[in-house]
Short mmCIF file of C-alpha atoms in Angstrom, two decimals:
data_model
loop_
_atom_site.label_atom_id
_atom_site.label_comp_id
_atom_site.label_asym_id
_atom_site.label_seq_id
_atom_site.Cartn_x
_atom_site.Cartn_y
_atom_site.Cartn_z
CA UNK A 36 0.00 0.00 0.00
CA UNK A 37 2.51 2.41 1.25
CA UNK A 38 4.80 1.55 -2.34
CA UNK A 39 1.97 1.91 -4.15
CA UNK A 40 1.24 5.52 -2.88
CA UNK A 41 5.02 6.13 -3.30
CA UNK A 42 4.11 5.13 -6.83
CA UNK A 43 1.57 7.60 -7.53
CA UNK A 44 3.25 10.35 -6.11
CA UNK A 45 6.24 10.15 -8.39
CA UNK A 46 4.64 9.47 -11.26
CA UNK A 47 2.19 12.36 -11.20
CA UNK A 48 4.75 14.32 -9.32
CA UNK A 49 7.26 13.44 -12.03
CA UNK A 50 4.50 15.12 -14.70
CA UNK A 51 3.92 18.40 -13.07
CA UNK A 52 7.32 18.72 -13.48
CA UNK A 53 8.45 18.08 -16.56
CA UNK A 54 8.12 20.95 -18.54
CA UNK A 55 10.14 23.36 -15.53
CA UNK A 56 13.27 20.20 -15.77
CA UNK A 57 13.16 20.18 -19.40
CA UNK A 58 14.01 24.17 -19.39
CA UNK A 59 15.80 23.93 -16.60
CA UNK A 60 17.68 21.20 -17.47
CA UNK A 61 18.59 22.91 -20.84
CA UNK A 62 19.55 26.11 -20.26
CA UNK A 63 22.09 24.82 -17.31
CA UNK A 64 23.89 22.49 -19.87
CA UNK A 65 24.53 26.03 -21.42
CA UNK A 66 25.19 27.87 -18.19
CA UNK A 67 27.83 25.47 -17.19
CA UNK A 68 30.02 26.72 -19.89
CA UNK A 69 28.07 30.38 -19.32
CA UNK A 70 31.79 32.26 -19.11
CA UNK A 71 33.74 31.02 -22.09
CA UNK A 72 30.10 31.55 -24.01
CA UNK A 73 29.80 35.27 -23.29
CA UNK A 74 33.40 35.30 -24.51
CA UNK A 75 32.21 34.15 -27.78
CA UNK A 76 28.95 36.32 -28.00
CA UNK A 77 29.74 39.70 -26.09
CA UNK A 78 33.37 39.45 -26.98
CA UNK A 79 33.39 43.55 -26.37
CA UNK A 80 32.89 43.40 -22.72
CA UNK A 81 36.30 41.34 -21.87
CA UNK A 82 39.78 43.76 -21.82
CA UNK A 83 42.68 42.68 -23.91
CA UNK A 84 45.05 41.46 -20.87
CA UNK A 85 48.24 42.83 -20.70
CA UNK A 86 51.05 40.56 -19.08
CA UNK A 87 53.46 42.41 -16.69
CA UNK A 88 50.90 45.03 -15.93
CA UNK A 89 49.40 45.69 -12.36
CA UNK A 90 45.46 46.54 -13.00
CA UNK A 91 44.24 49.22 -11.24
CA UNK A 92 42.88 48.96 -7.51
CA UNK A 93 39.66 48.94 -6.88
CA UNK A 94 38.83 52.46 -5.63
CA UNK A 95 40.21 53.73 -8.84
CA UNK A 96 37.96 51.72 -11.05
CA UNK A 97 35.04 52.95 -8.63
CA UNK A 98 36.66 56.60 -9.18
CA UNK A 99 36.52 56.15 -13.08
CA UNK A 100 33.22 54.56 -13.16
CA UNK A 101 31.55 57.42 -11.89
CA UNK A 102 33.26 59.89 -13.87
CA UNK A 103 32.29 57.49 -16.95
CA UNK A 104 28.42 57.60 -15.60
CA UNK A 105 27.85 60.90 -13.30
CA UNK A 106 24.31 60.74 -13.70
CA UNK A 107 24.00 57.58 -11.92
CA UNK A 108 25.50 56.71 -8.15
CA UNK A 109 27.95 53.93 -8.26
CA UNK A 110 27.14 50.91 -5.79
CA UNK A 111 30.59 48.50 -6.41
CA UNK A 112 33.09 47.53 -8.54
CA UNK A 113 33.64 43.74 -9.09
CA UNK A 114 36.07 41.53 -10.68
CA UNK A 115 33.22 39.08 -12.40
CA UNK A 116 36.26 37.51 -14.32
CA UNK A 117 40.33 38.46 -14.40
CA UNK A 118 39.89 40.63 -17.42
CA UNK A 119 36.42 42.13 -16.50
CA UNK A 120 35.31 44.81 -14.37
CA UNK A 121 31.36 44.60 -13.45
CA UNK A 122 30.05 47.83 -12.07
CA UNK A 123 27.13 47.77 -10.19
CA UNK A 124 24.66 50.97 -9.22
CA UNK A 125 22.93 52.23 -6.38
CA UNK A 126 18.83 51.91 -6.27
CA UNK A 127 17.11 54.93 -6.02
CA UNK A 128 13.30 55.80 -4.23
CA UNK A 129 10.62 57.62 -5.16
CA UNK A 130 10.54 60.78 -3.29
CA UNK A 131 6.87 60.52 -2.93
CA UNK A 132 6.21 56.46 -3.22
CA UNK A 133 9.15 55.80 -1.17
CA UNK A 134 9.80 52.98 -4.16
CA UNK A 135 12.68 51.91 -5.98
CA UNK A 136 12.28 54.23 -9.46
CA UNK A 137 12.97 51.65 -12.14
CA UNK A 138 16.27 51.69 -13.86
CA UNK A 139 16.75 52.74 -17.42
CA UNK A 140 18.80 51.97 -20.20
CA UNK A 141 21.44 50.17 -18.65
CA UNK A 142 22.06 48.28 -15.23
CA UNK A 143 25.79 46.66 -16.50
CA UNK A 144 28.49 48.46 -17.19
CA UNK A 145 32.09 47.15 -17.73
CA UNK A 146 35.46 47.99 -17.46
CA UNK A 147 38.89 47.21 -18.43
CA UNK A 148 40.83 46.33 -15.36
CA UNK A 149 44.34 48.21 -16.31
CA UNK A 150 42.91 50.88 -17.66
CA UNK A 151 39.09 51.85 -16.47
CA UNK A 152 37.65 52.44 -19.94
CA UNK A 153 34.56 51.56 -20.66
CA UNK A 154 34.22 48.18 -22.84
CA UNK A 155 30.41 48.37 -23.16
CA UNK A 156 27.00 48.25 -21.43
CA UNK A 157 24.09 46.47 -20.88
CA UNK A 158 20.66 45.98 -19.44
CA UNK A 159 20.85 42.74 -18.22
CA UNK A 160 18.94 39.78 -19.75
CA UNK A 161 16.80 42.24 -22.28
CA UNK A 162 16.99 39.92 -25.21
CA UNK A 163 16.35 42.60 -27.49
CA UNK A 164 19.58 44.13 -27.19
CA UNK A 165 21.08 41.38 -29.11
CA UNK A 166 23.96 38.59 -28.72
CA UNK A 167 25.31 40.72 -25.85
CA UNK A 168 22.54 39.69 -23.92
CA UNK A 169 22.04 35.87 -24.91
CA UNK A 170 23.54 34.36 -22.09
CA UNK A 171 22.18 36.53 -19.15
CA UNK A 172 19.19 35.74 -20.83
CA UNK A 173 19.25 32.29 -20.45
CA UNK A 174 20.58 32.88 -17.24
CA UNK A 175 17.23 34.85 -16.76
CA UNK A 176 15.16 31.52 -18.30
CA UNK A 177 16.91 29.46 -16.06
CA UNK A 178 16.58 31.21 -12.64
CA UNK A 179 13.12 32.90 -13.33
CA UNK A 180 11.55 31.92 -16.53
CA UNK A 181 11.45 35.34 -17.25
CA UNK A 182 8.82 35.72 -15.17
CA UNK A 183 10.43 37.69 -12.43
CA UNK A 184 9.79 36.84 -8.78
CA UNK A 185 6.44 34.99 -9.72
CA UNK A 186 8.95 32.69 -11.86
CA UNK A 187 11.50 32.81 -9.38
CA UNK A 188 9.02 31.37 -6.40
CA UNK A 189 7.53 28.75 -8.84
CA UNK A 190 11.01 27.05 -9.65
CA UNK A 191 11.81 27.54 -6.12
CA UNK A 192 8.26 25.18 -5.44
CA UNK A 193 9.26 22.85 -7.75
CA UNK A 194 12.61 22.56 -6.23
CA UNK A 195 11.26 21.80 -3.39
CA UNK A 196 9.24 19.21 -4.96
CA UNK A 197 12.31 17.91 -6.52
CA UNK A 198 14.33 17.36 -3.56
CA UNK A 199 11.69 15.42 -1.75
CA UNK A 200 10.95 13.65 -4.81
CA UNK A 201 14.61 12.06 -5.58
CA UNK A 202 14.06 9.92 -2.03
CA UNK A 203 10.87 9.02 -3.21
CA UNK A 204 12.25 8.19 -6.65
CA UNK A 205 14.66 6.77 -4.92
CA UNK A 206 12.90 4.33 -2.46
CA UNK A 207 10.54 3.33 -5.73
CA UNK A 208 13.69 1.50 -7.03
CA UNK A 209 13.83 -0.96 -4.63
CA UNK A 210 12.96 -4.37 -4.57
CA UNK A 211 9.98 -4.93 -3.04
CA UNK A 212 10.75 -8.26 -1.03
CA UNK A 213 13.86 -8.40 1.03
CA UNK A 214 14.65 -11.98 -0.45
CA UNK A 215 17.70 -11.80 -2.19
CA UNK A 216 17.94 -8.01 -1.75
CA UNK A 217 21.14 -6.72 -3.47
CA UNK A 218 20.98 -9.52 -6.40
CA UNK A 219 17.40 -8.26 -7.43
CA UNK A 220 18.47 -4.37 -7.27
CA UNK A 221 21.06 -4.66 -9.14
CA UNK A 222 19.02 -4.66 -12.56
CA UNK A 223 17.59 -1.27 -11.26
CA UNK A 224 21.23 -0.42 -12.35
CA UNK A 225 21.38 -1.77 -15.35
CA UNK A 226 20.28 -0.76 -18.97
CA UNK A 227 18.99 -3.73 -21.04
CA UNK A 228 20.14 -2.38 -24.68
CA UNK A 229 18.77 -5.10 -26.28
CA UNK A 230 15.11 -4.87 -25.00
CA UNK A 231 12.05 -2.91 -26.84
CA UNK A 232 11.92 0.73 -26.88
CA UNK A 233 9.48 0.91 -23.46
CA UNK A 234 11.86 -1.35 -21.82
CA UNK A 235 15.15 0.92 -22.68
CA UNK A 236 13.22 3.58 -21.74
CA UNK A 237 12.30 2.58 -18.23
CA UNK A 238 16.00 1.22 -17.34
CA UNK A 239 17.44 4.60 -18.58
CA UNK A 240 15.02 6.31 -16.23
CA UNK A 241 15.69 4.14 -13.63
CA UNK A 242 19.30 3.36 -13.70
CA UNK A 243 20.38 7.07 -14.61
CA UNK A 244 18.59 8.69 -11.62
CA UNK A 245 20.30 5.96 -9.45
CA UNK A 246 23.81 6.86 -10.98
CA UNK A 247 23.61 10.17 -10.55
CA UNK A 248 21.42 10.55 -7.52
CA UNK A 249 23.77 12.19 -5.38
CA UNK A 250 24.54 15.59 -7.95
CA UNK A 251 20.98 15.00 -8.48
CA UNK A 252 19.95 16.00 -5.06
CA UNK A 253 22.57 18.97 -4.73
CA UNK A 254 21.03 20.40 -7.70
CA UNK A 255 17.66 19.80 -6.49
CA UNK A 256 18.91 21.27 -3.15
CA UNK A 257 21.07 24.15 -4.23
CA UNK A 258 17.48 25.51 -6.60
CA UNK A 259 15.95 25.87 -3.26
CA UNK A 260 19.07 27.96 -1.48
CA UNK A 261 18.80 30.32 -4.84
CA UNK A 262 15.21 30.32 -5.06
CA UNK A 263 13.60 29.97 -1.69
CA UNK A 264 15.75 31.07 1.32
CA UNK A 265 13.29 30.93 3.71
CA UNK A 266 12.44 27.16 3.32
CA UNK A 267 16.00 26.29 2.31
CA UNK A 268 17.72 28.28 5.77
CA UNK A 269 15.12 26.38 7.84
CA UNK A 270 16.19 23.21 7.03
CA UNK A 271 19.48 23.93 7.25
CA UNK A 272 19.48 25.62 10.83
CA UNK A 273 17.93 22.48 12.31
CA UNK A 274 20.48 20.12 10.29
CA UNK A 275 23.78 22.33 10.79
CA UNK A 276 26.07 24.96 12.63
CA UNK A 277 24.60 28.36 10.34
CA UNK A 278 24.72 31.68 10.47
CA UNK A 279 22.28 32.66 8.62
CA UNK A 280 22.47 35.44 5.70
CA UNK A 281 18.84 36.22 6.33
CA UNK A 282 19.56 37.32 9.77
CA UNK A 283 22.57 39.28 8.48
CA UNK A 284 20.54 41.21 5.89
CA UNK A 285 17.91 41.50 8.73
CA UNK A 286 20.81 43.21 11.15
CA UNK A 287 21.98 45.38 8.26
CA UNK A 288 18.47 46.77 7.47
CA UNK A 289 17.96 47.50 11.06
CA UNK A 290 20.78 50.27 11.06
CA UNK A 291 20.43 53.71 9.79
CA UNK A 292 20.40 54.69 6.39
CA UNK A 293 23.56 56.81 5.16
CA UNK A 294 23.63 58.28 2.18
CA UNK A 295 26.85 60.42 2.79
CA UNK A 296 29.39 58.37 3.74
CA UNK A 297 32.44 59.96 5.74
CA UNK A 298 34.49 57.45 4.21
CA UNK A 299 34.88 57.41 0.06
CA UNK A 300 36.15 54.65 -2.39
CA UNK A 301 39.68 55.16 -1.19
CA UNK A 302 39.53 55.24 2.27
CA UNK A 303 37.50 52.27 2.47
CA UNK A 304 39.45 50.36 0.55
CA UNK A 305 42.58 51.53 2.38
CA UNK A 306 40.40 49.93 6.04
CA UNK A 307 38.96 46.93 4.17
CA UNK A 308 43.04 46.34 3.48
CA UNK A 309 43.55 46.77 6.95
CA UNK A 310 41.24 44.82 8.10
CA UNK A 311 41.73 42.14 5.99
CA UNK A 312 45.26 41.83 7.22
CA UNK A 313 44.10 41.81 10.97
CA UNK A 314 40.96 38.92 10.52
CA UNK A 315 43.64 36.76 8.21
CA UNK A 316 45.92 36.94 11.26
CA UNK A 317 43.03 36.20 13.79
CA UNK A 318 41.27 33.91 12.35
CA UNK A 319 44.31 32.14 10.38
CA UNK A 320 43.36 32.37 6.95
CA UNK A 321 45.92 33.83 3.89
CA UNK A 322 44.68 36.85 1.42
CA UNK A 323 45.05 36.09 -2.18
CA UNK A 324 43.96 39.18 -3.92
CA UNK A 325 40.84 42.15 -3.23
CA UNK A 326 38.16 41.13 -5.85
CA UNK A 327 35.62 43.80 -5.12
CA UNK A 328 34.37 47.51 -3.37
CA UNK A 329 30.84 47.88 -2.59
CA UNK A 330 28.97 50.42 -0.92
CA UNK A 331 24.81 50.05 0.58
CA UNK A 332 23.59 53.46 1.32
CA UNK A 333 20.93 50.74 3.43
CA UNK A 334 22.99 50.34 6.92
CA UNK A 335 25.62 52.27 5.53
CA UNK A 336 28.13 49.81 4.61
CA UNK A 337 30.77 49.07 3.04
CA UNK A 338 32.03 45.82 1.80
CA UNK A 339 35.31 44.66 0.99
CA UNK A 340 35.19 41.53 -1.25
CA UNK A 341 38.51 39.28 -1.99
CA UNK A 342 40.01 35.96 -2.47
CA UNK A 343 41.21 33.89 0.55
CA UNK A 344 42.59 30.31 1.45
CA UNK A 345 39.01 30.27 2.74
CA UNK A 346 37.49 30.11 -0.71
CA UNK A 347 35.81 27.43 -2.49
CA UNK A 348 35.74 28.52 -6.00
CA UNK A 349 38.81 27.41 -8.39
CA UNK A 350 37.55 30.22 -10.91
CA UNK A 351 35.45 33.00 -11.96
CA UNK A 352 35.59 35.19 -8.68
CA UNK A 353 32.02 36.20 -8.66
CA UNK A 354 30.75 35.28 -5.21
CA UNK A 355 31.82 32.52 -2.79
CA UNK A 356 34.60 34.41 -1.90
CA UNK A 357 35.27 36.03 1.98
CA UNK A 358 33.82 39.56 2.21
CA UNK A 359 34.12 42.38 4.82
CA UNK A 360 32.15 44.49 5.69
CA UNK A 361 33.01 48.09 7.60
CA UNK A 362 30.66 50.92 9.07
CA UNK A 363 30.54 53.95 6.07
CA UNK A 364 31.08 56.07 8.59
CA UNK A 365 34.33 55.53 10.85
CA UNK A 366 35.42 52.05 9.13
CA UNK A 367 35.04 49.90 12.12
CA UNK A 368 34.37 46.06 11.40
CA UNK A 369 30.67 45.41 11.24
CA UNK A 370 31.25 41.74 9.99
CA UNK A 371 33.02 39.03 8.20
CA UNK A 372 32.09 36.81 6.32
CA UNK A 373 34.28 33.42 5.46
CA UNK A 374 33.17 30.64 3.37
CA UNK A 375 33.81 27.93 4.82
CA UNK A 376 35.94 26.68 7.73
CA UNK A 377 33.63 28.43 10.91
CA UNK A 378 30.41 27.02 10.60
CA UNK A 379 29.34 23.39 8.95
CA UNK A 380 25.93 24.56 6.99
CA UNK A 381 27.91 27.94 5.85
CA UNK A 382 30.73 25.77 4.81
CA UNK A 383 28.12 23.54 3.01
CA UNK A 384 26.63 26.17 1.24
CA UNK A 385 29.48 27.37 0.00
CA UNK A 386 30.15 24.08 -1.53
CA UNK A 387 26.60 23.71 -3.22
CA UNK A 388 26.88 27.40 -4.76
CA UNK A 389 30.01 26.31 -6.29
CA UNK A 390 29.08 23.13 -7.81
CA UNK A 391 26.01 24.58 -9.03
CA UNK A 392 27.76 27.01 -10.64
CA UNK A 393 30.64 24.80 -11.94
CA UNK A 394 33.53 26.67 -9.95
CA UNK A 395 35.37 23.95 -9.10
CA UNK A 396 37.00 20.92 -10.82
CA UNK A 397 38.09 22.63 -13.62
CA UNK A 398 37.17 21.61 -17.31
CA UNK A 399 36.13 18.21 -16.19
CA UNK A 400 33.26 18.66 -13.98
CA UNK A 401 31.91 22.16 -16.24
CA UNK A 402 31.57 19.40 -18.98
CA UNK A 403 30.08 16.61 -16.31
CA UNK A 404 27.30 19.45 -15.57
CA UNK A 405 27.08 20.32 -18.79
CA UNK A 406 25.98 16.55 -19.84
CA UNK A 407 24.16 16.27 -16.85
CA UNK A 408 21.19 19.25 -17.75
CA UNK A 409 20.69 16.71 -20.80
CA UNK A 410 20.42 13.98 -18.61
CA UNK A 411 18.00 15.93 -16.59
CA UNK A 412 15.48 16.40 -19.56
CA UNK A 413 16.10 12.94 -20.67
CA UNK A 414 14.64 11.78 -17.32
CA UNK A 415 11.51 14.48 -17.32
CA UNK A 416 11.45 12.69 -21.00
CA UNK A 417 11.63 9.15 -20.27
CA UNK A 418 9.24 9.79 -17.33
CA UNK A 419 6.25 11.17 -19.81
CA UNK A 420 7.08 8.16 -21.82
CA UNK A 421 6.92 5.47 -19.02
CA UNK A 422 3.31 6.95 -17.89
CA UNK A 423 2.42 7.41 -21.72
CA UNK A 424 2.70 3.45 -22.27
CA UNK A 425 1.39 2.60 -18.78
CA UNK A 426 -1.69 4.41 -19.70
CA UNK A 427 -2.21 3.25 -22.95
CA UNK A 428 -1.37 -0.44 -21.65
CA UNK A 429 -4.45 0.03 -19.26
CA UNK A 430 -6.91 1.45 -21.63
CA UNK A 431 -6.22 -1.88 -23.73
CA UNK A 432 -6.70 -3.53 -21.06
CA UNK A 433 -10.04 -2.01 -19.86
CA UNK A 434 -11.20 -2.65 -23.56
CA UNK A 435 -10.14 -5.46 -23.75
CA UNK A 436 -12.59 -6.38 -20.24
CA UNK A 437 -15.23 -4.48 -21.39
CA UNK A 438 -14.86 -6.87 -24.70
CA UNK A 439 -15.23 -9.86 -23.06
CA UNK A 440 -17.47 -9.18 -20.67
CA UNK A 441 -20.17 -7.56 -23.92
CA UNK A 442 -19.48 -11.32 -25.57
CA UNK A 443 -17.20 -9.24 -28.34
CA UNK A 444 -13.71 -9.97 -29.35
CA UNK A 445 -11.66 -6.63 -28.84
CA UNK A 446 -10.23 -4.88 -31.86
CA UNK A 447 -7.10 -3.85 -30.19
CA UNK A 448 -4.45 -5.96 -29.26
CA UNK A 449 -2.00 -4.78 -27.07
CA UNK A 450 1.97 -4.09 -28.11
CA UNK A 451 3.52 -7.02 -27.24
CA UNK A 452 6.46 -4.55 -25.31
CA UNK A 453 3.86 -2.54 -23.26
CA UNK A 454 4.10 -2.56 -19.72
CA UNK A 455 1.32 -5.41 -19.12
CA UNK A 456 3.12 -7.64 -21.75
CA UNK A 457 6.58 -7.14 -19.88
CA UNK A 458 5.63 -7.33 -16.72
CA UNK A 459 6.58 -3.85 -15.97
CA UNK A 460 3.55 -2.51 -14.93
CA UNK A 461 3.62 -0.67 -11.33
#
């Protein structure tokens, strides 16, 4: 009874989902490859590099930025990749709404690390801008649908859904008597080449989600962390050590808005530098390089982004990394931030963001990720194809009962490999 409930549930669960996988599942085989892609369609926005040459610091870049845009207020300065500068801007409200007034033209802007000119601009994900904007716009597809927050929360739901539904997917798998246990689960790892098309079908379903359970589940997992914080820092409070980046945001909001910081770009960076050099020696962690200057007029804060021995990520600096962050208005240590090494479900985290977003394992695992989106709509695939022959093996069947018991010979007969001929049926 309880199997056959188990049943159900993934099978109809299985179906909701299979159109949000198959997108899903796509667009990440092109995401894991989403750097060396932009470098082929937005060529522009990368600076020639120039061995032997320092590239500026940080506050300068901020410095030139704003001199580049002075009708907009610069919110941070980011290394998104060694020869790419990613400038970010400060929201503005409504005077009268108390809003954020919506941004136009252009929320990207880029700039060549050695020498702060501009390489190009963007608004971020707007398709109709061209091949510049392909990739953030499947990046956009694959996070929201395009659909903003209202996409954002569904994917998050089905996430959710996901997770739970890999154990149940799971548990399905296995025998159903306890006689000769490991002997008769072994086929559920096996692919029988030579058997009809439903019968491939169900052992590449069956035996791939086995296989590949385990990055399965992170993905699964890691979709909830980006999409649904609430639900995702729940769980992980009650499993782990956390500190929670909710509660941080929380303590941020709570102090007062500054607008006018005492301190500007180069005086911040000068105490994030500091400050970086006292924490390493505290807490015993080594600085690699800064990677980014922010500043949040909300709380009044500055952050001072950079590579430690802390770090997860093997490449592409954009998040993951340890940050600082320092009052706007005397530079005194608000908090710090390290990836892993201080507490197990931060440490965790850290890990899931950066095999989500292929960071780690080099060229290797970026192609393993890539191949495994495809495997992700081949199993929303198989899955519709499974239930398709189930339920056309039953309607045969119910004709063929409704035949006998009218004292007529059916006109159907069933496929000889559908589920009731094979013995497949669940």
């Amino acid at each position: 009874m309880i199997r056959s409930i188990f049943v159900f549930l993934h099978r109809w669960v299985g179906l909701a989902m299979t159109g949000f996988l198959i997108i899903t599942g796509l667009t990440g085989s092109l995401l894991a490859f989403n750097t060396e892609l932009e470098r082929v369609f937005a060529p522009q926005l990368f600076a020639e590099p120039r061995p032997g040459v320092a590239p500026l610091d940080l506050a300068t870049l901020a410095e030139r930025a704003q001199a580049i845009v002075p009708d907009r207020t610069v919110g941070g300065v980011l290394y998104a990749e060694p020869d790419q500068i990613l400038v970010s801007f400060a929201s503005t409200n409504d005077s009268v709404t108390g809003r954020p007034n919506p941004i136009a033209g252009f929320d990207q802007l880029f700039l060549d690390p050695w020498t702060g000119a501009e390489l190009g601009r963007r608004m971020r994900g707007d398709i109709s801008e061209g091949l510049v904007n392909l990739m953030p716009f499947i990046y956009k597809l694959h996070w929201t649908l395009t659909l903003g927050p209202f996409g954002s929360t569904t994917l998050g739901i089905i996430a959710i859904v996901w997770s739970i539904d890999c154990f149940v997917g799971f548990y399905v798998t296995l025998p159903i008597s306890l006689c000769d246990f490991f002997r008769r689960w072994k086929t559920a790892w096996q692919v029988k080449w030579r058997g009809g098309a439903y019968r491939v079908n169900l052992d590449l379903h069956r035996a791939s989600g086995l296989w590949l359970w385990p990055i399965l589940f992170i993905f699964a997992w890691s979709s909830v962390m980006f999409n649904i914080r609430p639900v995702y820092e729940w769980v992980t409070k009650a499993t782990f050590d956390y500190r929670s980046r909710m509660d941080e945001a929380r303590a941020i909001m709570q102090r007062p808005r500054n607008d006018a910081p005492r301190l500007d770009w180069r005086a911040a960076q000068e105490t994030g530098a500091r400050l970086a050099t006292e924490l390493a020696a505290e807490r015993g962690f080594a600085v690699s390089a800064p990677l980014g200057l922010g500043y949040s007029s909300m709380g009044g804060i500055y952050t001072y982004q950079l590579r430690t021995s802390r770090d997860v990520f093997e490449r592409s600096p954009k998040g993951g990394s340890t940050i600082i962050a320092l009052d706007g208005r005397d530079g005194s240590l608000v908090a710090l931030h390290l990836p892993t090494g201080e507490h197990a479900g931060n440490t965790v985290e850290s890990w899931l963001y950066a095999l989500h977003m292929t960071r780690v394992f080099g060229r290797t695992f970026q192609i393993f990720v890539c191949a495994l989106g495809l495997f992700v709509a081949l199993l929303s695939v198989t899955g519709v194809y499974i239930w398709w022959k189930k339920r056309r093996a039953r309607k045969l069947s119910m004709n063929r009962s409704a035949a006998r018991s009218g004292g007529k010979q059916p006109r159907l007969e069933a496929d000889s490999r559908t589920p009731a001929a094979t013995g497949h049926s669940r």
